Coordinates of C-alpha atoms and ligand atoms in Angstrom, one line a residue:
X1 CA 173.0 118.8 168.7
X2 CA 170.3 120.0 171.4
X3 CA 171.8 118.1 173.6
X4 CA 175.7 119.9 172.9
X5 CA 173.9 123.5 172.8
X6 CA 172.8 122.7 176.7
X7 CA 175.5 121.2 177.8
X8 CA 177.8 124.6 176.5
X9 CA 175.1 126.3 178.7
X10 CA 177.8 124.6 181.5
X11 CA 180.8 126.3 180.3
X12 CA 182.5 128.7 182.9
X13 CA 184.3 130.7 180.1
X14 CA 182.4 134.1 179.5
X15 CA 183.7 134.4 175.9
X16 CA 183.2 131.6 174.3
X17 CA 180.9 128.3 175.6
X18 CA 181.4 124.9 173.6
X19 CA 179.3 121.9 174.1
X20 CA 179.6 118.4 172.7
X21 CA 177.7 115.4 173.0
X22 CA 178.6 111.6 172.2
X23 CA 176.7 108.8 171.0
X24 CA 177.4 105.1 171.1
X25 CA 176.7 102.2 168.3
X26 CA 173.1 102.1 169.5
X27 CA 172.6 105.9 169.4
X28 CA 172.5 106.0 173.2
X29 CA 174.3 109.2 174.7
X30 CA 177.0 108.1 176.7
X31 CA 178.5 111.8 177.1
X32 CA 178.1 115.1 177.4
X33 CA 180.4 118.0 177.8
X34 CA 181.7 121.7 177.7
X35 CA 184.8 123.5 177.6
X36 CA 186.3 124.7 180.9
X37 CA 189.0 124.2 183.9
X38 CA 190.7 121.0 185.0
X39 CA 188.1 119.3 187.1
X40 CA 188.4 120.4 190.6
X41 CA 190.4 124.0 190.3
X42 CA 188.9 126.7 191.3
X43 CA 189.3 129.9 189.3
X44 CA 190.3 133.1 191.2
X45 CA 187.9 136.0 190.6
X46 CA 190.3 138.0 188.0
X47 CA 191.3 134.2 186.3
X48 CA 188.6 135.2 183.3
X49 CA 189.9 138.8 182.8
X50 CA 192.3 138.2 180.3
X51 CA 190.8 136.7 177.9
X52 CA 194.0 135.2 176.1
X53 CA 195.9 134.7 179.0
X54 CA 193.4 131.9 179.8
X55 CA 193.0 130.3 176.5
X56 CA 195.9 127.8 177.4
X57 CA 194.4 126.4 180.5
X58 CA 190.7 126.2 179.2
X59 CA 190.0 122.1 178.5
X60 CA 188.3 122.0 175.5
X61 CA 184.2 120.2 175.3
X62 CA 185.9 117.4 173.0
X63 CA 188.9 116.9 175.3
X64 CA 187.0 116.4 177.8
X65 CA 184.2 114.7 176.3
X66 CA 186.9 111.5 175.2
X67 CA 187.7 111.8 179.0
X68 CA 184.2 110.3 179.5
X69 CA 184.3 107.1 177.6
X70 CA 186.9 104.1 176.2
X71 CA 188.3 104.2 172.6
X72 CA 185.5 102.5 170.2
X73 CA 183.2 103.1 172.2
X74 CA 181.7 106.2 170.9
X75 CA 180.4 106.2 167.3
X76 CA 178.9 109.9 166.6
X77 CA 180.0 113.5 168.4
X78 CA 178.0 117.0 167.8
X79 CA 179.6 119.8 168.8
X80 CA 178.6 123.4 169.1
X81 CA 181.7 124.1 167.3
X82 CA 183.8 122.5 164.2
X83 CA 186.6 120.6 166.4
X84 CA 190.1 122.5 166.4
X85 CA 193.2 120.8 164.7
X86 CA 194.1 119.2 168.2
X87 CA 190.7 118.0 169.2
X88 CA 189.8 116.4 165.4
X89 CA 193.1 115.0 166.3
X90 CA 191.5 113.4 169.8
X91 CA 188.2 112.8 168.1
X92 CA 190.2 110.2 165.5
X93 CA 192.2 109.0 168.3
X94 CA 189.1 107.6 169.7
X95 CA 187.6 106.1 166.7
X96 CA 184.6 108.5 166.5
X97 CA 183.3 107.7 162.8
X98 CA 180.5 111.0 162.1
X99 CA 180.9 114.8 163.6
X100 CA 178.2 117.3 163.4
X101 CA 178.8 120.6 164.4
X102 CA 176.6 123.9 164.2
X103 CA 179.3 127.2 163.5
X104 CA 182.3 126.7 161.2
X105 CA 186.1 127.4 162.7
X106 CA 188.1 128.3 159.5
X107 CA 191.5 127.6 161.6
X108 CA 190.8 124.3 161.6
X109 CA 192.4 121.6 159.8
X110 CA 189.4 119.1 160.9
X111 CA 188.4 118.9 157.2
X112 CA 190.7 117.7 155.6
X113 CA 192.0 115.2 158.3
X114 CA 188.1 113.7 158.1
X115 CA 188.9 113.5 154.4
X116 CA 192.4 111.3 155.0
X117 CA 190.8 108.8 157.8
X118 CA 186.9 108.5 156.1
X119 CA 185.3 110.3 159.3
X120 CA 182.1 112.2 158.4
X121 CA 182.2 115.6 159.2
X122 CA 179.3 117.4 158.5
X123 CA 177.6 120.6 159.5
X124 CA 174.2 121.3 160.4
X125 CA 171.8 123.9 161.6
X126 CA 170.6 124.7 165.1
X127 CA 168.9 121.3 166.6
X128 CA 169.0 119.6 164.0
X129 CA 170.8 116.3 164.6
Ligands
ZN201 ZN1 189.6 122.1 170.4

């Protein structure tokens, strides 16, 4: 979880920073990563102003954190943030077995689709995990 609250630290997006991290099966870390812009794009100055205007562009830290590894290969993910429906989506697509996160996201259907496919999905305080 330390390791997800620095790399959010990264993020771009003045309103809200995400970070994640990503085990493998031997506890290594074989990823970290934030939410922000397609790799290589470069923001204009007044790209941040509206704040919802940008929400559809902004990668989010678990998207781009599956970008950084092969399916299977990655056993446990902490996040800053509980995943949205989308990214628990992504997280199972990849085979990730445990999630940790710190702040709850009510929106979320990532409960209950951890309860359907046996993934752990548990939250924890600060720097816990
Ligand atoms: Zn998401």
């Amino acid at each position: 979880m330390a390791l997800a609250e620095v790399a959010s630290l990264r993020s771009e997006d003045p309103f809200r920073k995400v970070g994640a991290a990503a085990l493998d099966w031997d506890n290594r870390v074989i990823a970290t990563a934030y939410n922000g812009l397609a790799p290589g794009f470069d923001a204009p100055s007044d790209f941040w102003d509206d704040r919802d205007g940008r929400q559809k562009f902004m990668l989010h830290a678990e998207v781009n954190l599956c970008s950084l590894f092969k399916r299977g290969e990655a056993k446990l993910v902490a996040t800053t943030t509980m995943p949205c429906t989308p990214c628990m989506q992504t997280l199972c697509a990849y085979g990730i077995k445990e999630i940790y996160y710190r702040e709850a996201y009510h929106e979320s259907d990532a409960p209950a689709i951890a309860k359907v496919y046996g993934i752990k999905l548990e939250q924890v305080g600060g720097l816990a995990v």
